[in-house]
Amino acid sequence: MLARVLSSAVIGIDGCLVEVEVDIIQGLPAFTIVGLPETTVKESKERVKSAIGNSGYPFPADRITVNLAPADIKKEGTAFDLPIALGILAATGIFARERLSAHLCMGELSLDGRVKPVHGTLPMALAARAAGYSGVFVPAENAREVAFVEGIEAYPVKNLSQLVEFLRGRVELLPARTDGKKLFDSNGGYPVDFSEVMGQEHVKRALEVAAAGGHNLLMVGPPGAGKTMLARRLPTVLPSISFEEAIETTKVFSVAGLVDRRQPLITARPFRNPHHTISDAGLIGGGHIPRPGEVSLAHNGVLFLDELLEFKKHVLEALRQPLEDQSVTISRAASTITYPASFMLVGAMNPCPCGYYADSKHECRCSWPQIQRYRSKISGPLMDRIDIHVEVPAVPYKDLAAESPNESSGKIKARVHAARRVQANRFKRSRIHANAQMKNRHVRQHCRIDSAAHALLETAIDRLGLSARAHNRILKISRTIADLDTRREIEVEHVSEAVQYRTLDRGQAIA
């Protein structure tokens, strides 16, 4: 007897339909899985056999062949346990094979027949909807992750016998219901606010410019100056995440197995803060079974690297390609996987090994060669890809003791939102969403400056020895500052402020 069950695999963050074909013929007992299965898939034979027997159904003592088609795609993970078990039971006549024709199923089986959660159910459900199927059978713990997808029913399954009896028409299985728009609108906001930050007005301004144009930013200052505190508040002034961005970000978290069961939809821009001991695979993605790294988990949000120069140099250098391409491509012998990686990079570092270079309250114990060696850990090409460099000095006592109210994140966000609307209108016919994403042709078109600004920029480039990439960064930042000031043309004061944000180029000291 032959039975077919529909399932799905995940390639990158997208689902790919897989047809599980089960053929049972008379012969010596054997259980074979073909179709490029990975080790975990091969091990499903033991789980499926025990789950069927312990659920009260007979396991055929014949020759069983399972084919996972298409056979040229590598099959990984435990999500094929449930469809293989259903295929065997359908082939032995436990229930009508036609009952599975309109649904996909996925899930890991325990030895007693319970259905355990798996990774990547959201992209699998989206693939099922795109292919025109009416529903998916998913583990009960994954149901909320899928239930908000419109146009497809998500049936939560607790154990194998529950699903089999439903397919036999003996029990009722109701689809999970979640209002996606209501779930998206229920975002409670952020627990932090810029009004809590005392002083550092010029750093707040730099963060506002970075948020308005999607620019990468580096903060340099002594320990305790508030670099981490400021970085954690950057997402509070970024434009609110759209529903489409929320779906795409949630897909990345779903593949990584990091979706919160209580809040299955990512409704706030992610803020990722990996430790400096992270490996290049942990930051960029990869591994024997490729998984998204921190740059992909920060997609549509912020990647914050605290103590930037404590990261291994080869790990930092691996950031160069994602920063340029806004994606990560991981190549293996059997496949090539691409993960999205459109994020704002925010770094924080000390100005020297002891941390107190140019600090008015502490004496620096480092020699100039030591400072140069310390700063050389971050290369010129990577520094060129960081648009804004800003000094974060220690906060004076008068600012800490001030009782006057500080500007809230809401007011800053309103200005950022207005600037982003200008950019959205400017780039409405392209795939660009912010000034930082402009290519050279866009810079030439939208970042024209007058003769006074040209003279200022020429002097700055000659004095600082800036690269061509840094020149373009300054023009992009100038465009963003002009957008914040609601100016149509870039003026000399906009260029002047933008130049101040490139003081670390080519090892220039902060004084």
XYZ file of C-alpha atoms in Angstrom:
511
model
C 0.000 0.000 0.000
C 1.171 3.530 -0.812
C 0.292 6.693 1.127
C 1.324 10.319 0.701
C 1.522 12.914 3.469
C 2.423 16.556 2.961
C 5.002 18.216 5.174
C 7.584 20.959 4.875
C 11.276 21.680 5.315
C 12.880 25.036 6.060
C 15.529 26.500 3.768
C 16.892 29.695 5.276
C 13.743 31.326 6.661
C 11.405 30.042 3.968
C 9.348 26.865 3.929
C 9.700 24.283 1.170
C 6.964 21.700 0.651
C 8.022 18.084 1.121
C 5.956 15.074 0.100
C 6.375 12.118 2.451
C 5.704 8.939 0.473
C 5.269 5.714 2.441
C 5.230 2.357 0.666
C 4.593 -0.907 2.548
C 5.095 -4.236 0.782
C 5.323 -7.815 1.935
C 8.783 -9.030 2.774
C 11.329 -9.224 5.540
C 10.766 -6.471 8.147
C 12.744 -3.351 7.217
C 12.379 0.392 7.660
C 14.242 2.619 5.186
C 14.155 6.409 4.780
C 15.489 7.904 1.553
C 15.498 11.429 0.093
C 18.680 12.947 1.545
C 17.762 12.610 5.246
C 20.079 14.020 7.908
C 20.972 11.929 10.976
C 18.085 13.258 13.064
C 15.627 12.279 10.332
C 17.114 8.786 10.090
C 16.698 8.378 13.848
C 12.971 9.047 13.486
C 12.516 5.352 12.630
C 12.885 4.390 16.286
C 10.711 7.225 17.565
C 7.950 6.510 15.035
C 7.919 2.771 15.738
C 7.671 3.245 19.513
C 5.102 6.075 19.241
C 2.786 4.023 17.024
C 2.986 0.979 19.279
C 2.549 2.931 22.515
C -0.430 4.805 21.032
C -2.281 1.521 20.586
C -1.901 0.983 16.841
C -0.256 -2.012 15.116
C 3.112 -1.448 13.515
C 3.404 -3.424 10.249
C 5.922 -6.273 10.220
C 6.683 -5.720 6.537
C 9.121 -3.812 4.353
C 8.578 -0.038 4.798
C 10.148 2.516 2.477
C 9.784 6.241 3.163
C 10.746 8.736 0.453
C 11.082 12.458 1.222
C 10.568 14.325 -2.043
C 12.094 16.339 -3.587
C 15.093 14.119 -2.992
C 17.723 16.768 -3.813
C 16.940 18.925 -0.750
C 18.610 17.949 2.522
C 16.031 17.099 5.210
C 16.942 18.136 8.756
C 15.280 18.189 12.149
C 12.585 16.172 13.879
C 9.507 17.693 12.199
C 9.116 14.670 9.885
C 8.290 12.253 12.746
C 4.548 12.973 12.686
C 4.048 12.841 8.889
C 6.030 9.574 8.657
C 3.872 8.014 11.382
C 0.673 9.195 9.689
C 1.884 7.854 6.372
C 2.491 4.401 7.859
C -0.930 4.334 9.517
C -2.647 5.534 6.336
C -0.839 2.911 4.265
C -2.031 0.163 6.639
C -5.632 1.374 6.360
C -6.110 2.805 9.863
C -7.787 5.854 8.291
C -8.625 7.008 4.773
C -5.630 8.387 2.910
C -7.755 11.148 1.343
C -8.205 12.777 4.752
C -4.644 14.147 4.528
C -4.842 15.606 1.028
C -5.652 19.203 2.063
C -3.399 19.559 5.096
C 0.270 19.713 5.992
C 1.603 18.236 9.204
C 4.774 18.525 11.230
C 5.909 17.544 14.688
C 8.369 15.522 16.730
C 7.152 12.342 18.397
C 8.119 11.137 21.827
C 8.248 7.398 22.475
C 4.829 7.449 24.165
C 3.169 9.235 21.238
C 3.175 12.814 22.523
C 3.795 15.489 19.883
C 6.643 17.843 20.815
C 7.277 21.347 19.424
C 9.614 21.918 16.493
C 11.432 24.895 14.993
C 10.288 26.775 11.908
C 6.533 26.157 12.014
C 5.745 29.741 10.908
C 7.614 29.599 7.560
C 6.178 26.101 7.025
C 2.626 27.394 7.530
C 3.255 30.342 5.200
C 4.514 27.911 2.549
C 1.347 25.811 2.989
C -0.860 28.874 2.547
C 1.066 29.956 -0.553
C 0.560 26.483 -2.037
C -3.200 26.680 -1.473
C -3.643 24.190 1.373
C -6.426 24.752 3.873
C -4.735 23.804 7.134
C -1.737 22.510 9.038
C -1.419 20.021 11.894
C 1.158 21.386 14.326
C 2.297 20.571 17.879
C 0.030 22.217 20.440
C 2.918 24.319 21.764
C 3.509 25.759 18.277
C -0.161 26.521 17.588
C -0.099 30.189 18.691
C 2.967 30.738 16.529
C 0.926 29.771 13.457
C -2.645 30.683 14.419
C -2.351 34.363 13.447
C -1.510 33.495 9.810
C -4.592 34.476 7.820
C -6.021 32.093 5.235
C -4.982 28.828 6.856
C -6.254 26.795 9.826
C -3.784 25.685 12.502
C -4.864 22.504 14.309
C -3.026 21.960 17.617
C -2.051 18.313 18.172
C -1.098 16.999 21.625
C -0.464 13.354 20.753
C -0.521 10.941 17.852
C -3.712 9.129 18.857
C -5.650 12.427 19.047
C -4.796 13.249 15.434
C -5.420 9.700 14.188
C -8.850 9.568 15.820
C -9.678 12.948 14.294
C -8.726 11.633 10.860
C -10.917 8.576 11.534
C -13.827 10.920 12.282
C -14.181 9.850 15.911
C -13.114 13.038 17.739
C -13.276 16.748 17.009
C -10.148 18.857 16.615
C -10.732 22.608 16.602
C -8.279 25.023 14.967
C -6.478 27.549 17.154
C -7.676 31.124 16.786
C -5.518 34.236 17.206
C -6.225 37.690 15.822
C -2.927 38.677 14.214
C -3.732 42.385 13.972
C -4.903 42.464 17.594
C -1.775 40.604 18.662
C 0.327 43.111 16.730
C -1.495 46.104 18.192
C -1.119 44.775 21.746
C 2.567 45.737 21.872
C 3.090 47.255 25.297
C 6.043 49.438 24.281
C 9.462 49.584 25.904
C 10.316 49.584 29.612
C 13.030 52.246 29.113
C 12.937 55.846 27.895
C 15.393 58.582 26.932
C 13.908 60.827 29.605
C 15.808 58.685 32.132
C 19.198 59.660 30.660
C 20.831 62.607 32.414
C 23.034 64.862 30.271
C 24.745 63.529 27.128
C 22.663 65.778 24.885
C 25.110 65.570 21.977
C 25.043 61.749 22.157
C 21.240 61.784 22.140
C 21.423 63.973 19.053
C 23.772 61.479 17.370
C 21.402 58.637 18.225
C 18.493 60.631 16.810
C 20.388 61.175 13.552
C 21.308 57.481 13.437
C 17.693 56.433 13.978
C 16.381 58.909 11.410
C 18.627 57.617 8.644
C 19.248 54.011 9.716
C 22.960 54.758 10.225
C 25.437 52.548 12.077
C 26.959 54.191 15.144
C 30.004 53.823 17.392
C 30.192 55.333 20.905
C 33.593 55.875 22.524
C 33.956 56.779 26.165
C 35.235 55.777 29.603
C 33.583 53.087 31.747
C 30.364 54.234 33.397
C 29.664 57.058 30.948
C 26.325 55.529 29.946
C 27.100 53.978 26.550
C 25.068 50.824 27.209
C 22.224 52.812 28.773
C 22.000 55.008 25.673
C 22.197 52.081 23.246
C 19.368 50.215 24.983
C 17.102 53.203 24.409
C 17.769 53.472 20.684
C 14.908 51.097 19.716
C 12.473 53.367 21.566
C 12.944 56.122 18.965
C 13.049 53.937 15.853
C 9.934 53.875 13.639
C 7.400 51.297 14.818
C 7.815 47.915 13.182
C 5.299 47.199 10.413
C 3.191 44.033 10.305
C 5.179 42.734 7.307
C 8.472 43.382 9.113
C 7.072 41.669 12.212
C 6.232 38.547 10.182
C 9.695 38.463 8.592
C 11.446 38.953 11.935
C 9.290 36.304 13.589
C 10.247 33.851 10.825
C 13.905 34.240 11.790
C 13.115 33.686 15.470
C 10.910 30.698 14.554
C 13.734 29.016 12.619
C 16.077 29.652 15.557
C 13.515 28.269 18.032
C 13.373 31.523 20.003
C 9.694 32.450 19.643
C 8.023 33.249 22.957
C 4.984 30.958 23.309
C 3.115 33.716 25.175
C 3.887 36.368 22.546
C 4.365 34.464 19.268
C 4.588 37.563 17.054
C 7.582 39.899 17.337
C 5.865 43.269 17.752
C 8.882 45.408 18.708
C 12.138 45.922 16.888
C 14.659 43.394 18.216
C 17.643 44.498 20.272
C 20.430 41.903 20.328
C 23.413 42.275 22.667
C 25.778 39.289 22.272
C 28.725 38.772 24.632
C 32.182 39.544 23.299
C 33.196 35.869 23.570
C 30.787 34.920 20.745
C 32.161 32.948 17.799
C 31.898 33.987 14.168
C 29.250 31.271 13.604
C 27.270 32.589 16.570
C 27.408 36.152 15.271
C 27.016 35.608 11.525
C 25.289 32.224 11.505
C 26.353 28.757 10.460
C 27.243 25.506 12.162
C 26.981 21.891 11.007
C 23.245 22.444 10.682
C 23.143 26.129 9.616
C 21.243 28.385 11.982
C 20.749 32.164 11.900
C 23.249 34.181 13.907
C 22.876 37.367 15.919
C 23.017 39.568 12.810
C 19.894 37.820 11.487
C 18.155 37.805 14.870
C 18.702 41.594 14.848
C 16.978 41.867 11.434
C 14.802 45.008 11.332
C 16.278 46.039 14.676
C 19.531 46.852 16.469
C 22.696 44.797 16.969
C 24.622 46.218 19.942
C 28.240 45.159 20.422
C 29.363 46.318 23.859
C 33.119 46.393 24.505
C 33.604 46.245 20.751
C 37.377 45.803 20.824
C 37.104 42.781 23.112
C 35.517 40.811 20.257
C 37.912 38.630 18.275
C 39.212 40.461 15.240
C 38.100 37.810 12.726
C 34.593 37.935 14.247
C 34.400 41.688 13.707
C 35.732 41.385 10.161
C 32.947 38.925 9.370
C 30.492 41.814 9.848
C 31.694 43.619 6.740
C 29.688 41.595 4.225
C 26.363 41.626 6.155
C 26.668 45.385 6.666
C 27.017 45.909 2.924
C 24.598 43.285 1.588
C 22.024 43.253 4.434
C 21.994 39.469 4.194
C 24.156 36.486 5.127
C 24.858 33.615 2.743
C 26.100 30.346 4.255
C 27.453 27.822 1.780
C 27.745 24.104 2.461
C 28.545 21.184 0.177
C 24.877 20.212 -0.157
C 23.194 23.616 -0.083
C 23.493 27.397 0.119
C 21.309 29.250 2.620
C 20.625 32.982 2.817
C 19.376 34.721 5.952
C 18.239 38.372 6.074
C 20.439 40.736 8.071
C 19.162 44.305 7.726
C 20.079 45.834 11.075
C 21.557 48.933 12.677
C 24.970 48.272 14.171
C 25.710 50.103 17.415
C 29.117 49.623 19.007
C 30.577 50.824 22.292
C 34.267 50.895 23.190
C 36.742 52.433 25.581
C 39.162 54.998 24.105
C 42.207 53.073 25.381
C 43.098 49.855 27.268
C 42.614 51.428 30.700
C 39.518 53.299 29.502
C 40.404 56.803 30.668
C 42.187 58.484 27.744
C 41.168 62.183 27.601
C 38.993 61.749 30.717
C 39.083 64.812 32.969
C 38.528 62.847 36.193
C 40.962 59.966 35.786
C 44.565 59.754 34.682
C 45.248 57.538 31.672
C 48.065 55.028 32.216
C 48.408 54.024 28.560
C 51.186 55.073 26.191
C 50.320 56.290 22.718
C 51.647 53.095 21.047
C 49.425 51.048 23.389
C 46.407 53.156 22.402
C 47.212 52.732 18.704
C 47.575 48.952 19.061
C 44.306 48.827 20.984
C 42.378 50.759 18.349
C 43.948 48.796 15.497
C 41.791 45.825 16.521
C 39.043 47.394 14.440
C 40.112 47.706 10.809
C 39.755 50.716 8.540
C 37.307 48.952 6.181
C 35.018 48.073 9.090
C 35.315 51.574 10.544
C 34.313 52.973 7.143
C 31.063 51.006 7.386
C 30.172 52.686 10.687
C 28.604 55.994 9.726
C 28.640 57.888 13.013
C 31.409 58.048 15.634
C 30.572 59.942 18.819
C 32.412 60.609 22.061
C 30.564 59.772 25.295
C 32.328 61.596 28.176
C 31.683 61.023 31.849
C 28.554 62.820 33.018
C 29.308 65.840 35.282
C 27.594 66.016 38.656
C 25.502 69.073 37.747
C 23.822 67.025 34.996
C 23.236 64.081 37.334
C 21.673 66.380 39.957
C 19.576 68.396 37.497
C 15.843 68.226 38.140
C 14.674 69.681 34.833
C 12.757 67.120 32.738
C 14.603 65.482 29.856
C 13.127 64.982 26.420
C 11.187 61.735 26.174
C 11.610 59.009 23.595
C 8.158 59.841 22.237
C 9.170 63.373 21.200
C 12.395 62.182 19.594
C 10.518 59.380 17.830
C 8.070 61.894 16.332
C 10.943 63.760 14.636
C 12.524 60.498 13.502
C 9.189 59.351 12.108
C 8.775 62.596 10.170
C 12.255 62.245 8.661
C 11.567 58.626 7.697
C 8.348 59.699 5.944
C 10.376 62.124 3.842
C 12.774 59.307 2.935
C 9.930 56.900 2.169
C 8.525 59.430 -0.291
C 11.977 60.047 -1.767
C 12.662 56.340 -2.358
C 9.116 55.133 -3.014
C 10.087 53.708 -6.401
C 13.053 51.724 -5.074
C 13.715 49.100 -2.413
C 15.537 51.618 -0.223
C 13.889 52.522 3.081
C 16.429 54.883 4.683
C 19.275 57.208 3.736
C 21.924 54.798 5.016
C 20.921 52.314 2.295
C 21.588 54.726 -0.579
C 23.921 53.546 -3.319
C 26.376 55.817 -5.114
C 23.867 56.821 -7.778
C 21.350 57.796 -5.095
C 23.992 59.850 -3.293
C 24.771 61.757 -6.492
C 21.070 62.373 -7.071
C 19.843 63.274 -3.583
C 22.940 64.621 -1.773
C 23.960 67.638 -3.844
C 25.726 70.376 -1.875
C 26.658 73.982 -2.623
C 30.158 75.462 -3.044
C 30.543 76.409 0.639
C 29.717 72.884 1.734
C 32.074 71.500 -0.942
C 34.930 73.619 0.439
C 34.254 72.470 3.994
C 34.070 68.826 2.964
C 37.286 69.078 0.920
C 39.157 70.523 3.907
C 37.846 67.764 6.196
C 38.798 64.997 3.772
C 42.335 66.368 3.298
C 42.864 66.775 7.047
C 41.396 63.455 8.175
C 42.502 61.405 5.183
C 39.009 60.009 4.650
C 38.286 57.245 2.151
C 35.800 57.474 -0.712
C 33.370 55.372 1.329
C 33.685 57.782 4.271
C 33.020 60.686 1.898
C 29.747 59.080 0.875
C 28.873 58.374 4.507
C 29.237 62.058 5.333
C 26.912 63.000 2.479
C 24.333 60.438 3.621
C 24.483 61.733 7.204
C 24.168 65.311 5.915
C 21.044 64.272 4.000
C 19.560 62.782 7.171
C 20.330 65.902 9.235
C 18.667 68.032 6.573
C 15.628 65.731 6.664
C 15.408 66.170 10.442
C 15.545 69.931 9.942
C 12.846 69.624 7.241
C 15.198 71.213 4.694
C 14.974 70.302 1.044
C 18.612 71.202 0.328
C 21.728 70.159 2.259
C 23.336 73.245 3.778
C 26.816 73.889 5.125
C 25.768 73.424 8.772
C 24.433 69.968 7.961
C 27.757 68.959 6.424
C 29.620 70.488 9.353
C 27.679 68.386 11.857
C 28.121 65.266 9.713
C 31.912 65.738 9.569
C 32.028 65.803 13.374
C 30.702 62.245 13.359
C 33.806 60.901 11.528
C 36.537 61.841 14.036
C 37.799 58.291 14.525
C 38.715 57.803 10.865
C 42.243 56.629 10.263
C 43.063 56.419 13.956
C 42.407 60.059 14.799
C 42.455 60.563 18.553
C 39.512 61.809 20.528
C 40.610 64.848 22.476
